[in-house]
Coordinates of C-alpha atoms in Angstrom, one line a residue:
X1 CA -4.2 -17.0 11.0
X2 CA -5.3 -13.3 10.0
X3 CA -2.9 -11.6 7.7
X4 CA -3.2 -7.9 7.3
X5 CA -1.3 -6.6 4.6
X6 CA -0.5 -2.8 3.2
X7 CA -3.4 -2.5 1.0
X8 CA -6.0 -4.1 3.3
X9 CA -6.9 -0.4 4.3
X10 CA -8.4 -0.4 0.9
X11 CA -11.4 -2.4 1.4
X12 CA -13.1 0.1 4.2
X13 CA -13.7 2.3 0.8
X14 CA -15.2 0.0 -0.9
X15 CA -18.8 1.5 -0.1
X16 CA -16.8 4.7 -1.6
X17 CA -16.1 3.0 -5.1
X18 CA -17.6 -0.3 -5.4
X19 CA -19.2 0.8 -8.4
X20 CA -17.1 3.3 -9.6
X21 CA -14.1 3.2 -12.5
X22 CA -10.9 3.1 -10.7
X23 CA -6.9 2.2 -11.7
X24 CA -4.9 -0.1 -10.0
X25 CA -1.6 0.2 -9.7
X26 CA 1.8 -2.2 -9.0
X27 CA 3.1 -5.6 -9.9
X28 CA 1.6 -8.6 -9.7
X29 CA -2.0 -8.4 -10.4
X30 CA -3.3 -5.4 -8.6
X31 CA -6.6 -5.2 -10.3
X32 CA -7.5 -8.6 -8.4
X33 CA -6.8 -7.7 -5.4
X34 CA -8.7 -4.7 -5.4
X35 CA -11.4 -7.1 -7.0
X36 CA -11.6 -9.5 -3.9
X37 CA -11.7 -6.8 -1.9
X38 CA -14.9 -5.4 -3.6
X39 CA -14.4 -3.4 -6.3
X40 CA -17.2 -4.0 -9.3
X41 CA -15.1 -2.0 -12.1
X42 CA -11.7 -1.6 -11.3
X43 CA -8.7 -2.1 -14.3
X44 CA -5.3 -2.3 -13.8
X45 CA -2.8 0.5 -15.2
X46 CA -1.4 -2.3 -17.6
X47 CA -4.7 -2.5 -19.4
X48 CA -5.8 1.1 -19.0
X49 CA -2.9 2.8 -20.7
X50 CA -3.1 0.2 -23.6
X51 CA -6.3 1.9 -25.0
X52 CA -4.9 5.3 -25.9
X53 CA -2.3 5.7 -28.4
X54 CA 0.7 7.4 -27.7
X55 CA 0.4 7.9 -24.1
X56 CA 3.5 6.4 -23.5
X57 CA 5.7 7.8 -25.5
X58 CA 8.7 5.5 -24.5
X59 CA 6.4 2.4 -25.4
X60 CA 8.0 1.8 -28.2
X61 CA 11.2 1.8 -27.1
X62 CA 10.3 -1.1 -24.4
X63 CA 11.0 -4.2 -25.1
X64 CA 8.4 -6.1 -22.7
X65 CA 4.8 -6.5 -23.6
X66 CA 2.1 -6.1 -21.9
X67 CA -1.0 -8.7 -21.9
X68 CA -3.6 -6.6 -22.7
X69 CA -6.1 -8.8 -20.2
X70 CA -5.1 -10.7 -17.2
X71 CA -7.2 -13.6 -16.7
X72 CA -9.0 -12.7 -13.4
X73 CA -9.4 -8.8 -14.6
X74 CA -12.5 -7.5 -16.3
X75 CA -12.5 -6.5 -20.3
X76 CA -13.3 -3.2 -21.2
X77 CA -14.8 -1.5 -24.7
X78 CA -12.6 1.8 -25.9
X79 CA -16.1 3.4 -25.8
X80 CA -16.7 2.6 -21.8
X81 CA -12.5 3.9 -21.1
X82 CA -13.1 6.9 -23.3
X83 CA -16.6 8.2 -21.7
X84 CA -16.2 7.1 -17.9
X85 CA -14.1 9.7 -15.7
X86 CA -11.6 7.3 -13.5
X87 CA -12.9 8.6 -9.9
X88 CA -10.0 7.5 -7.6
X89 CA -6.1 5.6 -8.5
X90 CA -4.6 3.3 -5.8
X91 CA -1.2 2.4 -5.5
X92 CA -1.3 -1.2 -4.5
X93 CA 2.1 -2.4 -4.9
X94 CA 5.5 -1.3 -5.8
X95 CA 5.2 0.2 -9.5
X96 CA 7.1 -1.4 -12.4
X97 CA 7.1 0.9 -15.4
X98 CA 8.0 4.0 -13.1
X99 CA 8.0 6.5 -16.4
X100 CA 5.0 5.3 -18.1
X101 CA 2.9 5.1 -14.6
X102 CA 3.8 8.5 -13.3
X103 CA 2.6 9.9 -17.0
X104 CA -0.3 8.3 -17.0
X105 CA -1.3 9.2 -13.4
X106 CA -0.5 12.4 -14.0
X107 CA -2.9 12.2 -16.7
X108 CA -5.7 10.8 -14.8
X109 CA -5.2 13.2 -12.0
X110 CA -4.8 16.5 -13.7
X111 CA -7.6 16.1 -16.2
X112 CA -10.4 15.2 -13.8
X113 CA -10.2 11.3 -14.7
X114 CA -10.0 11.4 -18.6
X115 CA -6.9 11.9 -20.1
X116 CA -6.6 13.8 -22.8
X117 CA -9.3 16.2 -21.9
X118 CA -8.9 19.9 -20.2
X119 CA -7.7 20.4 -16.9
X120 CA -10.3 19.3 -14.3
X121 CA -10.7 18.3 -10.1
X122 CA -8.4 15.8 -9.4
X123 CA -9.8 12.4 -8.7
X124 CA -8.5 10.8 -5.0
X125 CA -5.3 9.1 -5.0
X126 CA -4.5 6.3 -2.5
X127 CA -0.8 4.6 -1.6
X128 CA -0.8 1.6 0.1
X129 CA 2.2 2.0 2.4
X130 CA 5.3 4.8 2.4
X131 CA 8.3 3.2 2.8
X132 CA 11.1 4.8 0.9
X133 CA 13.4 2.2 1.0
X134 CA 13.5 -1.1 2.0
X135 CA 15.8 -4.9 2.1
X136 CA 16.1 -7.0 -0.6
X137 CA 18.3 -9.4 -1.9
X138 CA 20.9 -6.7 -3.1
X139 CA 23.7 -5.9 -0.6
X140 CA 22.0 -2.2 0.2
X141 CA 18.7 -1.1 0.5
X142 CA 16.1 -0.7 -2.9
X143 CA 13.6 2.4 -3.4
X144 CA 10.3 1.5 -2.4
X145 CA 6.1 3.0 -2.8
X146 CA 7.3 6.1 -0.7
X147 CA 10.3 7.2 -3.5
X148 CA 7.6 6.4 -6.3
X149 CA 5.3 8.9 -4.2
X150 CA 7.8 11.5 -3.6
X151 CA 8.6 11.2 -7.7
X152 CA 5.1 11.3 -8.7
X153 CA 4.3 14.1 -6.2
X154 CA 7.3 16.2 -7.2
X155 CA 6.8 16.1 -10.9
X156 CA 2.8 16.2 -10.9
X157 CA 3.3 19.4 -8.4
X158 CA 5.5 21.1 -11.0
X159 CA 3.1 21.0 -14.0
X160 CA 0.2 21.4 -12.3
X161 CA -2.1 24.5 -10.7
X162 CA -2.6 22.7 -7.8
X163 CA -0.1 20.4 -5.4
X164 CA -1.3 16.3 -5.5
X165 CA -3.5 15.6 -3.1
X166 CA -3.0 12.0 -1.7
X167 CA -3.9 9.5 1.0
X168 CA -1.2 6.7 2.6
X169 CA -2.1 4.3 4.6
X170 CA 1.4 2.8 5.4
X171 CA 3.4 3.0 8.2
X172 CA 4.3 4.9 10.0
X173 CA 0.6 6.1 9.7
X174 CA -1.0 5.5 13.0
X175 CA -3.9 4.4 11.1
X176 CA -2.1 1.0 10.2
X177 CA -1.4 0.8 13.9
X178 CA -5.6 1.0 14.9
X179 CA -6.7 -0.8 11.8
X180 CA -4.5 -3.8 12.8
X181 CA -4.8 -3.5 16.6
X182 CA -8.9 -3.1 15.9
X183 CA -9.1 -6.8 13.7
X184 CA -6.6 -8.5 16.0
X185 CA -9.2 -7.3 19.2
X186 CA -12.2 -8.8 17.0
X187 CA -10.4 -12.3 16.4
X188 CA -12.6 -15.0 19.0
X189 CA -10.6 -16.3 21.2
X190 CA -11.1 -20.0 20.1
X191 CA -10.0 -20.9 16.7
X192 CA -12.8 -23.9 16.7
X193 CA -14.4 -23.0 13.2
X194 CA -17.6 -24.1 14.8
X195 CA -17.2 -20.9 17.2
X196 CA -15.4 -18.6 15.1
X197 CA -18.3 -17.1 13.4
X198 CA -19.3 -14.4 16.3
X199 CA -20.1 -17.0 19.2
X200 CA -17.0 -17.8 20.3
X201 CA -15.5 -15.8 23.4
X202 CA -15.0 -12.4 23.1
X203 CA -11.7 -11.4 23.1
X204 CA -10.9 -8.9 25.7
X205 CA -8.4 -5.4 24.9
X206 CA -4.9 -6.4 24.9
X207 CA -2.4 -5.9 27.0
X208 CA 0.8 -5.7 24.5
X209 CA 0.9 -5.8 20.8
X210 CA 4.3 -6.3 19.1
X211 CA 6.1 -4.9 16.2
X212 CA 8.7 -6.9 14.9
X213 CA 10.5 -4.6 11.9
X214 CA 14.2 -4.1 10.5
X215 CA 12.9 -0.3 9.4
X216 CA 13.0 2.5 12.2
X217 CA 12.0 5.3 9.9
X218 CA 8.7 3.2 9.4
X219 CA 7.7 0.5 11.9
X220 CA 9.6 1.4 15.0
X221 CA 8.6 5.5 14.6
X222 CA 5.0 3.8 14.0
X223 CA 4.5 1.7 16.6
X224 CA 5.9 4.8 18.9
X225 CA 3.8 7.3 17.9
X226 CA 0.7 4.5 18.0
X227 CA 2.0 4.1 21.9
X228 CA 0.3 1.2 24.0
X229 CA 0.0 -1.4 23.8
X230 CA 2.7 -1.4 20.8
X231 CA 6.1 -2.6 22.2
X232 CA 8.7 -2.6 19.4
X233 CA 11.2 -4.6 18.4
X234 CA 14.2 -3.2 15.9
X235 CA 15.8 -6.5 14.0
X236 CA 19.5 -6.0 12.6
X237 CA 17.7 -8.2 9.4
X238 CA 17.1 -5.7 6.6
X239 CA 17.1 -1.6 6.7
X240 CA 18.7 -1.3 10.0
X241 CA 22.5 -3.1 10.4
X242 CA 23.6 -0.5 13.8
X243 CA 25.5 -2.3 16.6
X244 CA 23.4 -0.2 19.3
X245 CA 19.4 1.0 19.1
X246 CA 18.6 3.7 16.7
X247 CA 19.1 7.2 17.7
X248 CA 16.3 8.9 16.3
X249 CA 13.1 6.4 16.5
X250 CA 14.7 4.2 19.6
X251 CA 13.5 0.3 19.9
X252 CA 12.1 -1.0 23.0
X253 CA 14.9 -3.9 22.2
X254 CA 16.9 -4.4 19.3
X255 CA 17.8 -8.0 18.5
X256 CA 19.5 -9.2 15.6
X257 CA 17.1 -12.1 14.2
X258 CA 13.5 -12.5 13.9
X259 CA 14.0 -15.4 15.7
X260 CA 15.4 -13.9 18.6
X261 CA 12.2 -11.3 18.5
X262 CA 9.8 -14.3 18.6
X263 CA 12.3 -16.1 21.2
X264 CA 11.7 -12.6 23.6
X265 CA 8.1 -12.7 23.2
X266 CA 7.4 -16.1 24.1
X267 CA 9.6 -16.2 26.9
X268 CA 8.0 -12.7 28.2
X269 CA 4.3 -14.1 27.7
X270 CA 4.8 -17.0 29.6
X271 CA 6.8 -15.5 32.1
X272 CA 3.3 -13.1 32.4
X273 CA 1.5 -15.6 32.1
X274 CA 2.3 -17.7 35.0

């Protein structure tokens, strides 16, 4: 099985950073992920804000604490946060702490990676997908990475001399579309581990590649504007709830379960198949 996930963009930058000081944000542990992926000194927002005073001025009116170091992320002396510029920020997962997160970015970015200090080039800031809303377990939809972007973006562009600069490598991004069409064409085509590591068969360029999404502002308007092989699929599972296809970014078929997308597939393989 290869799973590609929002922020698996982030390790082609590795050669960029590997050795460079750089926050990771979101929940869950985002300064491991970006760890596996490469990164030599990378510290999570959690533990970077915690060494200067007062940079959250809500913090003491917050009633959850923050473990000052997670058990699979690097420790850090005050003297090695204080004298190292942070030289890029990435947005792994959905933030938490929306106000202190946007004022310490804002931090980061406007004073050239040390905040505190003047007004300097802002370092490169990476989002690991754009959606701006998306299904949970409440009734209607929840704000996602993209409304935390557009926040972040709107504020940092009204106290600042220059408008944010940022990278996103969600969907729709056609980039998301190549990256993943690009590892699926590189899978062998025999799963034998004995033959998976480069001497297996090649895999030739495929026909059709599907996407299978409940979201037509992100993954159908994606997969149309990546065109062929993508054939998309609109589920009535999440975002999208219409009784017809969506009017503005139009399915190739709209089903209501993921089940029935997997149903059409297989039946439409083997029937191309035989």
């Amino acid at each position: 099985m290869q799973v590609v996930q929002g922020h698996s963009p982030f390790k082609q930058l590795v050669n960029r950073y590997e050795n460079d000081l750089i926050v990771a944000v979101g929940k869950g542990e985002p300064a491991a992920v970006m760890s596996e992926y490469g990164f030599k000194k990378v510290i999570s927002i959690d533990q970077y804000a915690l060494f200067f005073d007062n940079i959250d001025p809500l913090g003491p009116y917050k009633k959850w604490v923050t473990k000052m170091t997670l058990d699979n992320e690097r420790t850090y002396s005050k003297e090695d946060i204080y004298s190292e510029r942070v030289k890029s920020a990435f947005i792994v997962s959905d933030p938490v702490d929306w106000s202190r997160d946007i004022q310490v970015l804002c931090d980061i970015l406007r004073c050239g990676g040390l905040p505190g200090r003047e007004y300097s080039h802002q370092p490169p800031l990476y989002f690991a997908s754009d959606d701006l809303e998306y299904q949970a377990a409440f009734p209607i939809e929840r704000l996602g990475m993209g409304a935390f972007r557009i926040t972040l973006e709107s504020i940092f562009n009204r106290i600042s001399y220059s408008p944010l600069k940022y990278t996103s490598y969600g969907k729709p991004n056609p980039t998301v579309f190549e990256n993943a069409r690009s590892i699926l064409e590189s899978l062998p085509l025999d799963c034998d581990p004995h033959t998976a590591n480069g001497h297996g068969a090649s895999r030739q360029p495929l026909d059709t590649l599907y996407m299978v999404g409940d979201n037509p502002v992100v993954d159908i308007k994606g997969a149309c504007q990546a065109g062929r092989p993508w054939f998309s699929i609109l589920t009535r599972t999440g975002v999208f709830k219409g009784k017809g296809n969506h009017e503005q970014f139009p399915a190739d078929i709209v089903v209501d379960t993921v089940e029935e997308a997997v149903d059409y597939i297989l039946k439409k393989e083997c029937r191309n198949g035989s």
